[in-house]
Short mmCIF file of C-alpha atoms in Angstrom, two decimals:
data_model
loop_
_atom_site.label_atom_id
_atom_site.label_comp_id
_atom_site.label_asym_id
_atom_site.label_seq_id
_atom_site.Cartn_x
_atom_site.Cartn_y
_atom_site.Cartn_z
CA UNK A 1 20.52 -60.85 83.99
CA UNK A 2 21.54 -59.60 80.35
CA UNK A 3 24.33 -61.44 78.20
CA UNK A 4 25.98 -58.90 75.82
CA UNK A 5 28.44 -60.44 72.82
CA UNK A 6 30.98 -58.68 71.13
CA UNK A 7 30.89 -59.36 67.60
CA UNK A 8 33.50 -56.23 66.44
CA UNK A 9 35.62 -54.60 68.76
CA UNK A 10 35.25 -51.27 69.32
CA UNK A 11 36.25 -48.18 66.41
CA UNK A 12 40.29 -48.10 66.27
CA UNK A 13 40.45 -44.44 65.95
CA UNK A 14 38.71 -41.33 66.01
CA UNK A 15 38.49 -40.33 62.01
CA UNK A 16 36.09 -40.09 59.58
CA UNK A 17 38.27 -42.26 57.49
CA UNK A 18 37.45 -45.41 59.26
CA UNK A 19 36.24 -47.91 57.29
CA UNK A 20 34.01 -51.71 58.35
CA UNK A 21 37.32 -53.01 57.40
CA UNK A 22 38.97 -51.64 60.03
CA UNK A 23 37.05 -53.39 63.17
CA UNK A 24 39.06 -56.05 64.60
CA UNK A 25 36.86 -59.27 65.73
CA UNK A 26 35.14 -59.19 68.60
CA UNK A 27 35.26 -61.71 71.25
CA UNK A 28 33.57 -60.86 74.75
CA UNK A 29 30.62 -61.60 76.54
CA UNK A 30 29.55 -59.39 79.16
CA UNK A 31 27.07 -59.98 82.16
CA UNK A 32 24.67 -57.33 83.55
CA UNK A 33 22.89 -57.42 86.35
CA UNK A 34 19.28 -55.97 85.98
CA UNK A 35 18.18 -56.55 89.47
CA UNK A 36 17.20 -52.81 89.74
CA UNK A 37 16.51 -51.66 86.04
CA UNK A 38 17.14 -48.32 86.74
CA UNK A 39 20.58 -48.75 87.47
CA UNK A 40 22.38 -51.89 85.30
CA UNK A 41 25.21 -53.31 86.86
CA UNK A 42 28.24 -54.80 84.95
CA UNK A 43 29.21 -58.12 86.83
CA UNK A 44 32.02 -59.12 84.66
CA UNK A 45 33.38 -59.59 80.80
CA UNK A 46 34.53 -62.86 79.80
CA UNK A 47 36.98 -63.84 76.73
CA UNK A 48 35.36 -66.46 73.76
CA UNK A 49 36.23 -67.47 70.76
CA UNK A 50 36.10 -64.39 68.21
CA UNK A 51 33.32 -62.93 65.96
CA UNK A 52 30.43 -64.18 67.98
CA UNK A 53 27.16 -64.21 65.74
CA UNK A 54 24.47 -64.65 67.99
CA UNK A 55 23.70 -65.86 72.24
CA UNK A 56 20.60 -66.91 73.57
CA UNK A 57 19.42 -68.38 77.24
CA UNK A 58 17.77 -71.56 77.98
CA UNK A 59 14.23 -71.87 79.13
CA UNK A 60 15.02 -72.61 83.08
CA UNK A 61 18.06 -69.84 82.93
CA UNK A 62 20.62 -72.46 83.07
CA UNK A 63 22.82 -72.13 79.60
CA UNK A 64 24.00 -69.79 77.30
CA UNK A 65 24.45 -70.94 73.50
CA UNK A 66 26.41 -68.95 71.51
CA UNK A 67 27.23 -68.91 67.54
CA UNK A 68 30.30 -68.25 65.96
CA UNK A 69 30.89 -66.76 62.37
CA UNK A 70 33.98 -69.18 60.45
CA UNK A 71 36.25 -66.02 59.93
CA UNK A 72 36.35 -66.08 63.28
CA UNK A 73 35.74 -68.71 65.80
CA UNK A 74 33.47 -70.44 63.76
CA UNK A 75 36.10 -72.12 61.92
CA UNK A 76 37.06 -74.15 64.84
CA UNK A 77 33.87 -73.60 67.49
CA UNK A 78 31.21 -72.84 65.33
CA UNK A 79 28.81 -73.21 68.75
CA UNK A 80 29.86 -73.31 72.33
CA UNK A 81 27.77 -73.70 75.65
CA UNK A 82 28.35 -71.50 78.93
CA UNK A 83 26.70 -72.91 82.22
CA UNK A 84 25.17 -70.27 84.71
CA UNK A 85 24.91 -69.87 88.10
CA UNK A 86 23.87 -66.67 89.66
CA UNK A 87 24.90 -64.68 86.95
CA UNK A 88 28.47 -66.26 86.57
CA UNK A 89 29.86 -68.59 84.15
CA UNK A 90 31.00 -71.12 85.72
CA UNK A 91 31.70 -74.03 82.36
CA UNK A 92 32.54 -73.55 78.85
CA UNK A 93 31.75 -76.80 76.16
CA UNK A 94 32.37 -76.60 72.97
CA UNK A 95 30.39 -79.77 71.34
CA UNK A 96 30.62 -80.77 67.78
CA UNK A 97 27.25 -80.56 65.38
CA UNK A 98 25.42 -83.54 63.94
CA UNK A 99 25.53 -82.83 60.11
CA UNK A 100 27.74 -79.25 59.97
CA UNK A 101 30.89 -78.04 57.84
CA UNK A 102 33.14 -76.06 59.82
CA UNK A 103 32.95 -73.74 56.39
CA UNK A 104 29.63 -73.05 57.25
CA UNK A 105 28.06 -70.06 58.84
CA UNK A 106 25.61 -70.44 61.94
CA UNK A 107 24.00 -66.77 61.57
CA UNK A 108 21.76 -67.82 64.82
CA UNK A 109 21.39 -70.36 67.86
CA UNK A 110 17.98 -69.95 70.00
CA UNK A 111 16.56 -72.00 72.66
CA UNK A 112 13.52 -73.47 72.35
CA UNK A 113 10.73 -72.05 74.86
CA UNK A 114 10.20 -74.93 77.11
CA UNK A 115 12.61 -77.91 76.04
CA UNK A 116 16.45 -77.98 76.15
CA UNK A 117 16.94 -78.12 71.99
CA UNK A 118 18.25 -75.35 70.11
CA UNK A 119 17.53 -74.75 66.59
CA UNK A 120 20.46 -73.92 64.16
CA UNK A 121 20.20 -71.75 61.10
CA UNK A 122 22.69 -72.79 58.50
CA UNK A 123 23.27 -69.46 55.99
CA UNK A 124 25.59 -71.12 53.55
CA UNK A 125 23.40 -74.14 52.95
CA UNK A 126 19.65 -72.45 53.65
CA UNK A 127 18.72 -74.94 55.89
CA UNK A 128 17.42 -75.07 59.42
CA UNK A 129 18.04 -78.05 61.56
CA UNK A 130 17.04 -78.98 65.39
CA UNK A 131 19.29 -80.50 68.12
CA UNK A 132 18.70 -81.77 71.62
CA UNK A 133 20.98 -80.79 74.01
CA UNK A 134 22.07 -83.70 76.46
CA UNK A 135 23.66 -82.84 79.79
CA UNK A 136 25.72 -86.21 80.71
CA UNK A 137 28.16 -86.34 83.34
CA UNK A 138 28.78 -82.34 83.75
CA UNK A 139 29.50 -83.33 79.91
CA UNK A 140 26.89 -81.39 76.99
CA UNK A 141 26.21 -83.69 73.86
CA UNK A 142 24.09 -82.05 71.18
CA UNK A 143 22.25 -84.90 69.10
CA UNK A 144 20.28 -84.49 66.02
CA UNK A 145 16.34 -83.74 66.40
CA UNK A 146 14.39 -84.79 63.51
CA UNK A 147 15.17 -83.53 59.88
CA UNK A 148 17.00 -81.00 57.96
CA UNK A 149 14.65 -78.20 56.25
CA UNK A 150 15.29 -76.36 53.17
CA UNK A 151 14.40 -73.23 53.48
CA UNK A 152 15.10 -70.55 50.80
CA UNK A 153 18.21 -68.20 50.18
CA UNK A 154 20.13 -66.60 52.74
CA UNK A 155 18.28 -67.63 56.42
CA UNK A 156 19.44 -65.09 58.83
CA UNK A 157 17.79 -65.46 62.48
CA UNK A 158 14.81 -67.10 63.86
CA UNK A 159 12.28 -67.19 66.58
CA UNK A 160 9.85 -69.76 67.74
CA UNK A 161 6.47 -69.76 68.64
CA UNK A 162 5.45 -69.14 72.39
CA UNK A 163 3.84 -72.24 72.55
CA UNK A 164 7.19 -74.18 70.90
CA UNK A 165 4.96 -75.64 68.00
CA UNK A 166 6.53 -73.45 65.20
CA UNK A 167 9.34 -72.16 64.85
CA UNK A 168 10.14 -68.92 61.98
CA UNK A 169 12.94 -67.47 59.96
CA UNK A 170 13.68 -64.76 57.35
CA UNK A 171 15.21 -65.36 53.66
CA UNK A 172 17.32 -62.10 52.69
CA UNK A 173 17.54 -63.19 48.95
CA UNK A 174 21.29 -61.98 49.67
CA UNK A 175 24.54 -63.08 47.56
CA UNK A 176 27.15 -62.67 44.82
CA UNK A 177 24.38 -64.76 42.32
CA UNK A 178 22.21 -61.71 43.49
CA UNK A 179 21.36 -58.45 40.92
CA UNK A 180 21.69 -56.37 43.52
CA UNK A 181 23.17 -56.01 47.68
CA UNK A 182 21.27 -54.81 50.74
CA UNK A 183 18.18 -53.63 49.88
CA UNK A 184 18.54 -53.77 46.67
CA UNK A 185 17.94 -57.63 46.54
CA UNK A 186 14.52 -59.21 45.61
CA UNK A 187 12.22 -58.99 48.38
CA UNK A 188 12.32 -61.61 50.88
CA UNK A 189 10.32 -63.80 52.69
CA UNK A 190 9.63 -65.73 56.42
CA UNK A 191 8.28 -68.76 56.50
CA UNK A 192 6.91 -71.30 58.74
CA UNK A 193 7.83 -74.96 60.33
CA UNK A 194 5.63 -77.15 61.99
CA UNK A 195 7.69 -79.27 64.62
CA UNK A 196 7.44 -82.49 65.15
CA UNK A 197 5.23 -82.42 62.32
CA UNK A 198 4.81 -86.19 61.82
CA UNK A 199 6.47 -89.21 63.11
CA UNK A 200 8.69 -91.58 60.52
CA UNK A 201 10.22 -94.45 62.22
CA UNK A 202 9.68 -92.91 65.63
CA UNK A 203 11.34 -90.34 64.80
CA UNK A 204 9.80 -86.64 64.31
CA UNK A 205 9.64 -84.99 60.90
CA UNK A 206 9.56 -81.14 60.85
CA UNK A 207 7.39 -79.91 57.90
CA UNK A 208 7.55 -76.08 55.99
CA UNK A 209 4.17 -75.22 55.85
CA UNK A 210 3.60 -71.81 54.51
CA UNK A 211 5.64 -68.16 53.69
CA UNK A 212 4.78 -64.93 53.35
CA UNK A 213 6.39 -62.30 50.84
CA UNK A 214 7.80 -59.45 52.73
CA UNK A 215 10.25 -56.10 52.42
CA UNK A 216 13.59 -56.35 50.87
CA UNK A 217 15.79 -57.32 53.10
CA UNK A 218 14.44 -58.11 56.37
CA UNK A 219 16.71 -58.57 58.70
CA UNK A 220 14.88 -58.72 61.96
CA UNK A 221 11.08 -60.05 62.83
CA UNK A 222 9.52 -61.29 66.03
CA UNK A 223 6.63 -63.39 67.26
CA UNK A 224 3.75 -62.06 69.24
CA UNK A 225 3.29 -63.30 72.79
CA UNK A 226 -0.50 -65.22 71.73
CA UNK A 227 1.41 -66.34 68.61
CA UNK A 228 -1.38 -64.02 66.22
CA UNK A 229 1.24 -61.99 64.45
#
């Protein structure tokens, strides 16, 4: 299966004097089925909250996380959890976040590659933080993993390592303290967190280990399967 989110709706009209302004926020997620490739099959659309940033699937298959920006749902659900089974949703949850202002913007919510913990990129702050996910009682809890990281200016996604050792993100070097929009901003940068790092009081420490300069802004990046590039 495929999970599709809506972030605007479609264009209003048919002229050329359409503007971004004039999308209305999004606010569906759609299921495919991709049992035969060749011909996708739409299993069903479901209504969440509006202006959905970003979804992303468990390691076993099991949940959907999904982000919300705060002009839309964000402001009251900046994250909410969708249990699957056979290609239906069959729960919604809409936990609260250790350590998050409902002003803030979660640009991106991915699954780590072999644990149920999700890492959370923060755009307003720059930071990047780590959260188990607790199933309890048909009841998800999300519960702080380890330690906030600074990361630079304007995070936008990120991806981890195959192995679930690192985990990556992008700095866009956007914003209104900015000379310059788009890609007209400084060049920007990905760097690199070890997890789990060290251990302080039992508890693990993520460290930021290296970055690399890159393009101006670089919106997208991923991770080679042996983790090499």
């Amino acid at each position: 299966y495929t999970f599709v989110i809506e972030t605007f709706s479609a264009r209003p009209g048919k002229t050329d004097k359409e503007t971004f302004a004039d999308f209305k926020l999004g606010n569906t997620l759609t299921i495919i089925d991709l049992t035969t490739p060749q011909k996708p099959k739409k299993l069903d659309t479901i209504q969440i909250a509006e202006r959905p940033l970003s979804i992303s699937i468990n390691h076993n298959g099991t949940l959907l996380a999904v982000s919300y920006h705060p002009s839309g749902g964000g402001k009251k659900t900046p994250i909410s959890f969708h249990r699957i089974n056979n290609g239906k949703i069959t729960d919604n949850y809409f936990p609260k976040i250790p350590n998050w202002s409902l002003e803030d913007e979660l640009t991106d919510v991915l699954w780590h590659p072999k644990e149920n913990i999700i890492s959370i990129i923060n755009n307003t702050k720059a930071t990047v933080q780590f959260a188990k996910v607790i199933d309890i009682e048909k009841e998800l809890q999300i519960e702080q993993w380890g330690n906030i990281i600074s990361v630079g200016k304007f995070p936008f996604i990120g991806r981890f390592t195959k192995d679930g050792k690192h985990f990556l993100t992008n700095n866009l070097f956007w914003g209104s303290d900015v000379s310059g929009t788009w890609t007209e901003a400084p060049r920007g940068t990905i760097v690199n967190i070890s997890l789990n790092h060290f251990q302080q009081n039992g508890k693990p420490r993520h460290a930021l280990t290296s970055q690399v300069l890159v393009g101006a802004a670089p919106d997208g990046f991923v991770v080679s399967g042996d983790c090499k590039y």
